[in-house]
Coordinates of C-alpha atoms and ligand atoms in Angstrom, one line a residue:
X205 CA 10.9 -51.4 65.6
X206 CA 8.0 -52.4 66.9
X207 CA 7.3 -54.1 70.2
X208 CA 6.5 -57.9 69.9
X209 CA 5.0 -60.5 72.9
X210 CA 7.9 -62.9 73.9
X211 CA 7.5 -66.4 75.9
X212 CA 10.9 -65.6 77.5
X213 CA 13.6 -62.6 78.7
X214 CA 15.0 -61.5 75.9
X215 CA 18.4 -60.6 77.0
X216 CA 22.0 -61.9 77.6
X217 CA 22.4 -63.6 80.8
X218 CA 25.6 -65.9 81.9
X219 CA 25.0 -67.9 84.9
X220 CA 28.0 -69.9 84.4
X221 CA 31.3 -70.2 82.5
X222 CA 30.7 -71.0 78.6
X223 CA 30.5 -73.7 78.5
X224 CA 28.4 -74.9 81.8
X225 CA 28.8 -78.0 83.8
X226 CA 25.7 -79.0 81.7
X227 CA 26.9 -78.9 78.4
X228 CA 30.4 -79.6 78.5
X229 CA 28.7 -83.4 79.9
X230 CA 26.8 -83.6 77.1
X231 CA 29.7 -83.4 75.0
X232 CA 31.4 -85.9 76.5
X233 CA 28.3 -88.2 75.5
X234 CA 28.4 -86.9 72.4
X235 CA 32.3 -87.4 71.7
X236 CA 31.3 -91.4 72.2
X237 CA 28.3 -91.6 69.4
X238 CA 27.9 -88.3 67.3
X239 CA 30.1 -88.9 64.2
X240 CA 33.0 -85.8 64.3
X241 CA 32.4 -84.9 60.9
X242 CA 29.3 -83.5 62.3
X243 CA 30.4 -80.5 64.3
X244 CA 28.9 -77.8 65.9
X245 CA 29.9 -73.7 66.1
X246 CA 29.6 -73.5 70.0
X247 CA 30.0 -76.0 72.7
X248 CA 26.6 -75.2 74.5
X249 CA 23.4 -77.5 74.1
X250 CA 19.9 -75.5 73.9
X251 CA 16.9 -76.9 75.9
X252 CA 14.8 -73.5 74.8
X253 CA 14.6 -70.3 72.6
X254 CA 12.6 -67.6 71.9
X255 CA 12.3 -64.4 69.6
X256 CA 16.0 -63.6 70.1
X257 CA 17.5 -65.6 72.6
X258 CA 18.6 -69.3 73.0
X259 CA 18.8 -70.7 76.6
X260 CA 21.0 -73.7 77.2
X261 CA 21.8 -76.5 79.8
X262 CA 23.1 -74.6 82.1
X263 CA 20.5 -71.6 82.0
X264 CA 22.4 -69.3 80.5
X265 CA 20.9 -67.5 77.9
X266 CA 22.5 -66.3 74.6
X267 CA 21.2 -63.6 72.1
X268 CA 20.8 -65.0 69.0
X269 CA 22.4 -63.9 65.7
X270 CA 22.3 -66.7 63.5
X271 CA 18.6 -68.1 63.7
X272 CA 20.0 -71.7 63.0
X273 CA 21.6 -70.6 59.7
X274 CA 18.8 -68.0 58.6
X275 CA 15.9 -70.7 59.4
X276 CA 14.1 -69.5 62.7
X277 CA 13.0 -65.6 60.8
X278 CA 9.7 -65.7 62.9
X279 CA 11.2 -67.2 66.0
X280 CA 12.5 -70.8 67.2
X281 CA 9.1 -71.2 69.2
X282 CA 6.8 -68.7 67.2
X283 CA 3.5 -69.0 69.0
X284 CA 1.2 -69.9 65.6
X285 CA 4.0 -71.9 64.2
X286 CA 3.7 -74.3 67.3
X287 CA -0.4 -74.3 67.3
X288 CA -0.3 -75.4 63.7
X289 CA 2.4 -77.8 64.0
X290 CA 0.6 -79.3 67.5
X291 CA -2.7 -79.2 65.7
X292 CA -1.5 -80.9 62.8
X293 CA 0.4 -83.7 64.1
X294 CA -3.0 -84.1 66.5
X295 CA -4.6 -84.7 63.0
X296 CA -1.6 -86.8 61.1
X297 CA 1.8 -86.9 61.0
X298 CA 1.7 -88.1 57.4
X299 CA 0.4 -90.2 54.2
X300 CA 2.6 -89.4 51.5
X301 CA 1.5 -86.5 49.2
X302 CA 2.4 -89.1 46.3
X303 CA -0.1 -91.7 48.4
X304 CA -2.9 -89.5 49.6
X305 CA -2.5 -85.7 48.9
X306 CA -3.7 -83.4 52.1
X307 CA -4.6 -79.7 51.3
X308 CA -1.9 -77.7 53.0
X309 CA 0.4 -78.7 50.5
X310 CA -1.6 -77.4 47.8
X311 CA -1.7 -74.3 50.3
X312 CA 2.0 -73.9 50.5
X313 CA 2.2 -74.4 46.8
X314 CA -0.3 -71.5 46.6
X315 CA 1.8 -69.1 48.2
X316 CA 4.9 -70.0 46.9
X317 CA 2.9 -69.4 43.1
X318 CA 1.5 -66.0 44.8
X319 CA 4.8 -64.5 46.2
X320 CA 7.2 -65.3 43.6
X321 CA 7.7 -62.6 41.2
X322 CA 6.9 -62.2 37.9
X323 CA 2.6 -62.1 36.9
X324 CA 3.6 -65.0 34.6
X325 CA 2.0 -68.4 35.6
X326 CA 3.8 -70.3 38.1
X327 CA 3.7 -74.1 40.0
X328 CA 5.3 -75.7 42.7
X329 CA 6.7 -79.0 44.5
X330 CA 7.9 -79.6 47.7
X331 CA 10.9 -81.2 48.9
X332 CA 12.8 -81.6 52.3
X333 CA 16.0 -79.8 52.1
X334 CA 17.3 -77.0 50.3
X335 CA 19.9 -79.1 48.8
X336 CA 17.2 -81.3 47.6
X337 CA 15.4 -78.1 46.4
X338 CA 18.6 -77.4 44.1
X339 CA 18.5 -80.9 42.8
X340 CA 15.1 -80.8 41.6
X341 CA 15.4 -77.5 40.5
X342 CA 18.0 -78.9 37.8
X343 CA 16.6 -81.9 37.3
X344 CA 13.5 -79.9 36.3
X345 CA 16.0 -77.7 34.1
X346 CA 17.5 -80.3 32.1
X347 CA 13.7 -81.8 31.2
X348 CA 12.9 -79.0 29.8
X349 CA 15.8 -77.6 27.7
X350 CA 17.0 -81.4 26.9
X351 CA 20.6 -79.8 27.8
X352 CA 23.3 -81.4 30.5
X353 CA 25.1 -78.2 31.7
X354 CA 24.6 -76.3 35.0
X355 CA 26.6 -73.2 35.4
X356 CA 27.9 -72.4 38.6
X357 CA 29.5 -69.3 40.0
X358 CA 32.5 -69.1 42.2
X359 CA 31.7 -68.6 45.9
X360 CA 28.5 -70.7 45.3
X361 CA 26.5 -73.2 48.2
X362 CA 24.3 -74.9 47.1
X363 CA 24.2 -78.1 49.9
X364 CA 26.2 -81.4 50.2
X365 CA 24.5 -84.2 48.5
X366 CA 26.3 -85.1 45.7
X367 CA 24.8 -83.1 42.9
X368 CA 25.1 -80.1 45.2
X369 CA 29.0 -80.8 46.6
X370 CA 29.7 -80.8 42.7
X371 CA 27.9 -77.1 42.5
X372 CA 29.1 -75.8 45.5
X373 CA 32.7 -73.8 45.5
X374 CA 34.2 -74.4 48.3
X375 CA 36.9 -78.0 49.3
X376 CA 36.9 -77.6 52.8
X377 CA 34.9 -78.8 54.8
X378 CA 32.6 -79.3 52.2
X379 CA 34.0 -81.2 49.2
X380 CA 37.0 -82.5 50.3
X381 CA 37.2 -86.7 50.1
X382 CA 34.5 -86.5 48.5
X383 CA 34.3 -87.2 45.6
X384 CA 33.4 -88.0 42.5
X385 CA 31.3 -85.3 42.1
X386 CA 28.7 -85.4 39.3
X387 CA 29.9 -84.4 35.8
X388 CA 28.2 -81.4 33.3
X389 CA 28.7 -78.2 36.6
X390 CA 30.6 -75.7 35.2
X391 CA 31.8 -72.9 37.3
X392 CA 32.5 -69.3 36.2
X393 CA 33.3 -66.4 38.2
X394 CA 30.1 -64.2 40.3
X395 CA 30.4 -60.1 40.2
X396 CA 32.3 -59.8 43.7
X397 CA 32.7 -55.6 44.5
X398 CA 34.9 -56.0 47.1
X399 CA 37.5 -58.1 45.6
X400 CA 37.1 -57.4 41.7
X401 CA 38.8 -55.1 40.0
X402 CA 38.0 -51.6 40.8
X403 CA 35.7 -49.4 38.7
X404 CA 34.4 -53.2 37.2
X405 CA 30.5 -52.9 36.6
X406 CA 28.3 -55.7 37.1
X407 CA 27.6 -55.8 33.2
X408 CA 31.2 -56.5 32.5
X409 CA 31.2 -58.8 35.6
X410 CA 28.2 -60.4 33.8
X411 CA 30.0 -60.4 30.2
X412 CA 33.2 -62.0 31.9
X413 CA 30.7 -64.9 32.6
X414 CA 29.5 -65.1 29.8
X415 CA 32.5 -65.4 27.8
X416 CA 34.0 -68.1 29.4
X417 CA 30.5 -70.1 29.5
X418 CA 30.8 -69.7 25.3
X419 CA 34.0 -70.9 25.2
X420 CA 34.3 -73.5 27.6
X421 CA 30.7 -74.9 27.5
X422 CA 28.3 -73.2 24.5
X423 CA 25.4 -71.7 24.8
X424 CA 23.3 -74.2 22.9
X425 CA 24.7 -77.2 25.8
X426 CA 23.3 -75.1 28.8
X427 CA 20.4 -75.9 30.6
X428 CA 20.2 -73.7 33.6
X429 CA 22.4 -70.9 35.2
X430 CA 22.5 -71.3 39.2
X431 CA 23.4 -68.6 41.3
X432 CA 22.6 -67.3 44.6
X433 CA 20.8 -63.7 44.2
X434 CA 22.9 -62.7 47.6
X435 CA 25.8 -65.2 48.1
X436 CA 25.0 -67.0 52.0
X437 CA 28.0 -69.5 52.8
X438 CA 30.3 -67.3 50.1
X439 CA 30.5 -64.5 52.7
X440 CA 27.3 -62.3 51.7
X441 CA 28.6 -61.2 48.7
X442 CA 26.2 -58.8 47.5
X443 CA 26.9 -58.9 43.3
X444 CA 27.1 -55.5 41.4
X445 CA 23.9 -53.7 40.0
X446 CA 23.5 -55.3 36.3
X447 CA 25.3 -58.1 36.9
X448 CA 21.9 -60.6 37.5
X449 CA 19.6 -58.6 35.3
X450 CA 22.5 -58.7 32.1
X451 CA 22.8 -63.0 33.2
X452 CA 19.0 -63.0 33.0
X453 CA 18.7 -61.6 29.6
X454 CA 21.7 -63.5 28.4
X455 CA 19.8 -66.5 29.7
X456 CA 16.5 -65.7 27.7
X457 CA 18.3 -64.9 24.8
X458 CA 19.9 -68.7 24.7
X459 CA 16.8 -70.3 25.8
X460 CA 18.9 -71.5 29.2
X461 CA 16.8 -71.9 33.0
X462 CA 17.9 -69.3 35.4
X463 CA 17.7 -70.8 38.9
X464 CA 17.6 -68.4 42.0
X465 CA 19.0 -70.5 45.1
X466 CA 16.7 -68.2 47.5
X467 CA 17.5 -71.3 50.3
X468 CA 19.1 -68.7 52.4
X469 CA 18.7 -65.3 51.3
X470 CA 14.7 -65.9 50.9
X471 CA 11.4 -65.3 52.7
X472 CA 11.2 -61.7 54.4
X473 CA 15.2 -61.9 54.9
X474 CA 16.7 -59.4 53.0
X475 CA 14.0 -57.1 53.4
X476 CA 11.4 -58.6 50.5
X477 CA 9.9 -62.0 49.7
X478 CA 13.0 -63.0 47.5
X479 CA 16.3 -61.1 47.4
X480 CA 16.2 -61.1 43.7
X481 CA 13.4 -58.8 43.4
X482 CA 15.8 -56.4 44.7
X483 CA 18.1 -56.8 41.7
X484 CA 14.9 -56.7 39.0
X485 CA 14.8 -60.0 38.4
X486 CA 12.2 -62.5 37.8
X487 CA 13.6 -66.1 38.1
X488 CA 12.3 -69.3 36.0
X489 CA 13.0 -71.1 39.1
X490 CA 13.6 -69.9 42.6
X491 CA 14.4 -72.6 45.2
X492 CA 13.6 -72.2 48.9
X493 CA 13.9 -74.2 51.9
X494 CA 15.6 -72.7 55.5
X495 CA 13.2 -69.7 56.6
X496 CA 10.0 -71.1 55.2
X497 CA 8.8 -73.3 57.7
X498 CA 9.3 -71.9 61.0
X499 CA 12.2 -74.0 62.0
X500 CA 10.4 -77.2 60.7
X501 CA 12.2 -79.2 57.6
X502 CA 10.6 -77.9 54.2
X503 CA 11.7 -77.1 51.0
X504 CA 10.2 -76.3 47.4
X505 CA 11.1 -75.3 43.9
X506 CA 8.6 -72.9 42.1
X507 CA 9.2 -71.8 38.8
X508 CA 7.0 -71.1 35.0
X509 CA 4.4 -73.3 35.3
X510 CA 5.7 -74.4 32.1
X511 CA 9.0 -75.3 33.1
X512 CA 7.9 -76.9 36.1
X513 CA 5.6 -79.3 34.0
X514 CA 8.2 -80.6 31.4
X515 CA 9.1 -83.4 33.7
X516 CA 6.6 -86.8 33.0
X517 CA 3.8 -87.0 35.5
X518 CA 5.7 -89.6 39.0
X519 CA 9.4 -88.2 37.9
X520 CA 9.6 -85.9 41.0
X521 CA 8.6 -86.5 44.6
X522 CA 10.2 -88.5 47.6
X523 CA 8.4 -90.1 50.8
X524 CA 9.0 -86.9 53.2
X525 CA 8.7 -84.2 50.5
X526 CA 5.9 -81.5 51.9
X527 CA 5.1 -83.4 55.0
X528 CA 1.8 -81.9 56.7
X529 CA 2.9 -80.9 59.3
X530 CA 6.3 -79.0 58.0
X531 CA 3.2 -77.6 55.7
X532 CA 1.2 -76.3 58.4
X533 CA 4.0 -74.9 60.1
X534 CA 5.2 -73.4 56.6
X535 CA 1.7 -71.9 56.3
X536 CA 1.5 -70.4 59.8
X537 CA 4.6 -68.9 59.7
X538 CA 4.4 -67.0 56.1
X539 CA 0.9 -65.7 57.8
X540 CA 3.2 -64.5 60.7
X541 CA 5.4 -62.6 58.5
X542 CA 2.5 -61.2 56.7
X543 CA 0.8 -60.2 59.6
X544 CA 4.1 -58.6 61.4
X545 CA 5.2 -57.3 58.7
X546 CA 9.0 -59.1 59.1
X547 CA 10.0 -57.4 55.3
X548 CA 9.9 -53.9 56.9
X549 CA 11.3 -55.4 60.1
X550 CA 14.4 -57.5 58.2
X551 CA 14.7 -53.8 56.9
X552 CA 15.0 -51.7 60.1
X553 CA 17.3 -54.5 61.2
X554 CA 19.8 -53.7 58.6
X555 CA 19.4 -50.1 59.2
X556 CA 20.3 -50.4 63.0
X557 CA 23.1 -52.7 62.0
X558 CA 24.3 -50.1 59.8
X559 CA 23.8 -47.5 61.9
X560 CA 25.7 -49.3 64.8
X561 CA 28.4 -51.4 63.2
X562 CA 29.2 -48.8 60.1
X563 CA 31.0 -46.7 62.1
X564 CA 33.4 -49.2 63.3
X565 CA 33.9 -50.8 59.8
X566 CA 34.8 -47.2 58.7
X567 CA 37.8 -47.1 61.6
X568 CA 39.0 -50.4 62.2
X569 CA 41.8 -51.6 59.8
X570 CA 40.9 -55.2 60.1
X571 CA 37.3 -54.6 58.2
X572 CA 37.6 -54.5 54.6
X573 CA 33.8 -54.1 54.1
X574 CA 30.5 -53.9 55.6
X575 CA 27.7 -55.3 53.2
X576 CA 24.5 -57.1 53.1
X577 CA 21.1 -56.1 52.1
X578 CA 18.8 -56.4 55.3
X579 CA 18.6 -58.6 57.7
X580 CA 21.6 -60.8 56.4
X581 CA 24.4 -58.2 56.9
X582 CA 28.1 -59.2 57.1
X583 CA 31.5 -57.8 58.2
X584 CA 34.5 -58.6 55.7
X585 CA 37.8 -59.1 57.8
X586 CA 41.1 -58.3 56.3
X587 CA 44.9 -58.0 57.7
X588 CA 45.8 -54.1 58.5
X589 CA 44.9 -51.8 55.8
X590 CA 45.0 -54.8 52.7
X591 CA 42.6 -56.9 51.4
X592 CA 44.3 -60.0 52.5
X593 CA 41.6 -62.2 54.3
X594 CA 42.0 -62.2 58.1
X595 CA 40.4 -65.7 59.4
X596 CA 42.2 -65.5 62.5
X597 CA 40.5 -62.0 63.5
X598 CA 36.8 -63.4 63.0
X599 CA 37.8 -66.4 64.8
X600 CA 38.9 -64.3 68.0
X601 CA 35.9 -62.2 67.7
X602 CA 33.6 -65.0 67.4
X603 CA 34.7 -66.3 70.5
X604 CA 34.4 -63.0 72.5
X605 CA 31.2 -62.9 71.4
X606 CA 29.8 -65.8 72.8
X607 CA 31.9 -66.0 76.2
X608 CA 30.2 -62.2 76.5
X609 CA 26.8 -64.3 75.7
X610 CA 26.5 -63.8 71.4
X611 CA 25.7 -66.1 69.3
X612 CA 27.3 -65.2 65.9
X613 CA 28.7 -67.1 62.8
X614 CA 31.4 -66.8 60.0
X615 CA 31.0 -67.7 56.9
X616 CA 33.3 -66.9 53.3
X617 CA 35.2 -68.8 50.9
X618 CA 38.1 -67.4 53.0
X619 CA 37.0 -67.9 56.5
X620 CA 37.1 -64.3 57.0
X621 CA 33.4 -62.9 57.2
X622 CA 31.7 -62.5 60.3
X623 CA 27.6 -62.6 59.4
X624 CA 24.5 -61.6 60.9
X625 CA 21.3 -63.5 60.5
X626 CA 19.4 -62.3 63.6
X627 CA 15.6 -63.8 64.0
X628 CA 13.4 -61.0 62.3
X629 CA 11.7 -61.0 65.5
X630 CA 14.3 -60.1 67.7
X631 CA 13.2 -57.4 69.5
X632 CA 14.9 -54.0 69.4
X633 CA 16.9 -53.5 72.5
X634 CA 18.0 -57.2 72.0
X635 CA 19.6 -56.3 68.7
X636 CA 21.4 -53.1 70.2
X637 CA 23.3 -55.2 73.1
X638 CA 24.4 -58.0 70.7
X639 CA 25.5 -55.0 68.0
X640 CA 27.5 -53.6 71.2
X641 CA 29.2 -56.4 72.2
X642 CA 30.3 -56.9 68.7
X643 CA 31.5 -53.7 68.3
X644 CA 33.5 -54.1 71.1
X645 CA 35.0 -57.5 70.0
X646 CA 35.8 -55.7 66.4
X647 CA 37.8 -52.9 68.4
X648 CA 39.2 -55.3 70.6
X649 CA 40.5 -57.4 67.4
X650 CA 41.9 -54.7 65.8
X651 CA 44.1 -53.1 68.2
Ligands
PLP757 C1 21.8 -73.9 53.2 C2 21.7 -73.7 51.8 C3 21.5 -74.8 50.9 C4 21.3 -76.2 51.4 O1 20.2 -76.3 52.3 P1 20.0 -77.6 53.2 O2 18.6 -77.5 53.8 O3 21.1 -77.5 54.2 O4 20.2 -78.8 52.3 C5 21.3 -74.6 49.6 N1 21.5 -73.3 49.1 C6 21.8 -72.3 49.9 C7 22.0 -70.9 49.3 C8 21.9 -72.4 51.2 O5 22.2 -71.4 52.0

C-alpha cells in the first residue's frame, strides 16, 4: 500500500492502564448526565485521531479498526476535509437549502448522480442520517408505486427511528420497548452462506424470498424491496452470487422499488463506490450516509430521476438536511478518495486481512467463517467445531484487543462476529500490528 502523510504517530502506544486516570473521571461525569441507554464500546474518551489511530485522555493511543462505525474512510482529521469544513463555516454555517439553496449541495447531488451506477438518469436529496436516508428512501418508494409494503430481510439495520426500528431485525438493544413500530414492513429471509442450507444458491435463496413475499404480502401491494447489498450490523453477511441480481429482476418484473441501504457498506468501502456494483446490480435507489462526509453528519438518497420526482414539489426536506458545511466536507472528502485512490486501497486492505487473519480462521475451532468483501471484513465466531454462535469468545477477544491497544467491534444478530472497518487510510504497517494482535487474541480464545 502506498505511503500516506500523517498529522500523528501511527502506532499503538499505552501509557497507562485502559482505562487512564483521565477517562475513567470522565465517566464518572458522564454516569451523572449521559442517559445509560446511550452506551459506548470502550471506556476511553478521545481528545485526537488521525489516519489510523485514536489518542485518548490519557495519551494513550489506540489503532483504529472501526472508523466510528465505517464513517472516518479518509481519516477522522483528513487534512482537506478540515480546510473545507473551516472554510465553509468561515463563509456560513447555514440557511436552509429549503430557504436559500447554496451550490455545494447541488455539488454533492452531482456526484452522488455521477457515481451511482447504472447510465440511466438519476437525482438526489440530502438528509442527516442514514436512518433518515432509509425513511425518505420509502417514502419516495411509496409515491411512486402508490403501494404500502416494504420488504425487509432478516439480519437487516436499517437505524432507530421509528420507521427504521420497524425494518430493522434485531430486539435487542434495538427494538426492544419500543414499540409500536410502523405497520406495512414485511420481513423475509436474506441468502446467508454460512448458515443456509448447504449447496443452496443464491437464486433459490432469492426464490425462497420471493415465495413468501407472494403469499404473505402480493406482488401488486409492494412498493419497495430494502436490503443491504453487504449486511453491516447483521454480521457482514456477504449474500450468495444471484441472490440480489434474481431480487432485482423479480423487482422489475412487478413494477416494485429496489432500495440499496449503501449507509454502511458504501463509498470506496468494499472496494468500489457501492458494494452492489459488485453483485451487478443497478439500484432504483441507493441510500448513503456514514463514509460520505468525512466524519461530518450527511446523508442522501439517489435513485431514477423519475422515481426520485414522484413526490409533489415541498414533500421532502428537513431544516438540517445537506447543511453546507457537512456539504463541503462531503465534497472534499470524495475528492480525497478519488485522488488516493481509497477503492484500490479498501482492496489491498482486504487482501492483507486475508492474507493475515485467513490462516487462523482456517485452524482455530472457534471461527466458523472469515468473509467480507474489502475493507469491511469480519470473523464469524462459533463454539468448538459447530456452528453454534459463540458471543462469549468475541467478547473476550474484543477486550484483549483494546487492553493490548485495538480498537475493534462486534457486530451479528447473534453477537458473535468480530468486524473490521479500518480507516482506508490506515497506513500499512499500522494495519499489520492491529491484524497481529488479533490473531493473537483469536489463538488465545480458542485454546
Ligand atoms: C448505520 C446504518 C444506518 C443508520 O444510520 P444512522 O446515521 O445511524 O441513522 C442505516 N443503514 C445501515 C446499513 C447502517 O449501517
Amino acid at each position: 500500500m502506498l505511503n500516506l502523510e500523517y498529522r500523528l504517530p501511527q502506532q499503538r502506544q499505552l501509557l497507562t492502564p485502559v482505562p487512564g486516570p483521565a477517562s475513567t473521571a470522565l465517566a464518572a461525569r458522564r454516569a451523572d448526565v449521559v442517559a445509560r441507554a446511550v452506551s459506548s464500546s470502550v471506556p476511553v474518551y478521545a481528545v485526537d485521531a488521525d489516519g489510523g489511530v485514536v489518542v485518548d485522555a490519557d495519551g494513550n493511543s489506540f489503532i483504529d479498526f472501526g472508523s466510528g462505525i465505517a464513517v472516518t474512510s479518509v481519516g477522522a482529521s483528513n487534512a482537506a476535509v478540515a480546510r473545507a469544513v473551516a472554510e465553509a463555516a468561515s463563509r456560513f454555517t447555514h440557511t436552509c437549502f429549503m430557504v436559500t439553496p447554496y451550490e455545494d449541495y447541488v455539488a454533492v447531488c452531482e456526484e452522488l448522480a455521477g457515481l451511482a451506477p447504472g447510465d440511466h438518469a438519476k437525482k438526489a436529496a440530502l438528509f442527516n442520517s442514514g436512518a433518515e436516508a432509509v425513511e425518505n428512501a420509502v417514502k419516495i418508494a411509496r409515491y411512486a408505486t402508490g403501494r404500502d409494503a416494504v420488504i425487509a430481510f432478516e439480519h437487516a439495520y436499517h437505524g432507530r427511528t421509528n420507521l427504521t426500528m420497524a425494518l430493522t431485525s434485531k430486539a435487542m438493544p434495538y427494538k426492544a420497548g419500543f414499540g409500536p413500530f410502523a405497520p406495512s414492513v414485511y420481513r423475509v429471509p436474506v441468502s446467508y452462506p454460512f448458515r443456509d442450507p448447504d449447496g443452496m444458491t443464491g437464486e433459490q435463496a432469492a426464490e425462497r424470498a420471493i415465495a413468501m413475499i407472494a403469499t404473505q404480502v402480493g406482488a401488486d401491494r409492494v412498493a419497495a424491496v430494502l436490503i443491504e447489498p453487504v449486511l453491516g450490523e447483521g454480521g457482514f453477511i456477504v449474500p450468495a452470487d444471484g441472490f440480489l441480481t434474481r431480487l432485482a429482476q423479480w423487482c422489475r418484473d412487478n413494477g416494485v422499488v429496489l432500495i440499496a441501504d449503501e449507509v454502511q457498506a458504501g463509498f470506496c468501502r468494499t472496494g468500489s463506490w457501492f458494494a452492489c456494483e459488485q453483485a451487478g446490480l443497478e439500484p432504483d435507489i441507493i441510500t448513503v450516509a456514514k463514509g460520505i462526509a468525512g466524519g461530518l453528519p450527511l446523508a442522501g438518497v439517489v435513485g431514477r430521476a423519475e422515481i426520485m420526482d414522484a413526490p409533489h414539489a415541498g414533500g421532502l426536506g428537513g431544516t438540517y438536511g445537506g447543511n453546507p458545511v457537512a456539504c463541503a466536507a462531503a465534497l472534499a472528502a470524495i475528492g480525497y478518495m478519488k485522488q488516493a485512490d481509497l477503492n484500490a486501497r479498501a482492496r489491498d486492505i482486504g487482501s492483507i486481512i486475508a492474507e493475515v487473519l485467513g490462516p487462523v480462521a482456517e485452524t482455530s475451532p472457534i471461527v466458523g467463517e472469515l468473509r467480507g468483501r474489502g475493507a469491511m471484513m469480519a470473523l464469524e465466531f462459533v463454539q468448538p467445531l459447530t456452528k453454534d454462535p459463540n458471543p462469549d469468545a468475541v467478547k473476550r477477544i474484543v477486550a484483549a484487543c483494546l487492553s493490548a491497544g485495538v480498537l475493534v467491534l462486534s457486530c451479528g444478530t447473534y453477537g458473535n462476529v468480530v468486524r473490521l472497518l479500518p480507516p482506508l487510510v490506515i497506513a500499512e504497517d499500522t494495519l499489520r500490528d492491529g491484524l497481529a494482535v488479533l490473531a493473537d487474541a483469536i489463538v488465545q480464545a480458542g485454546a
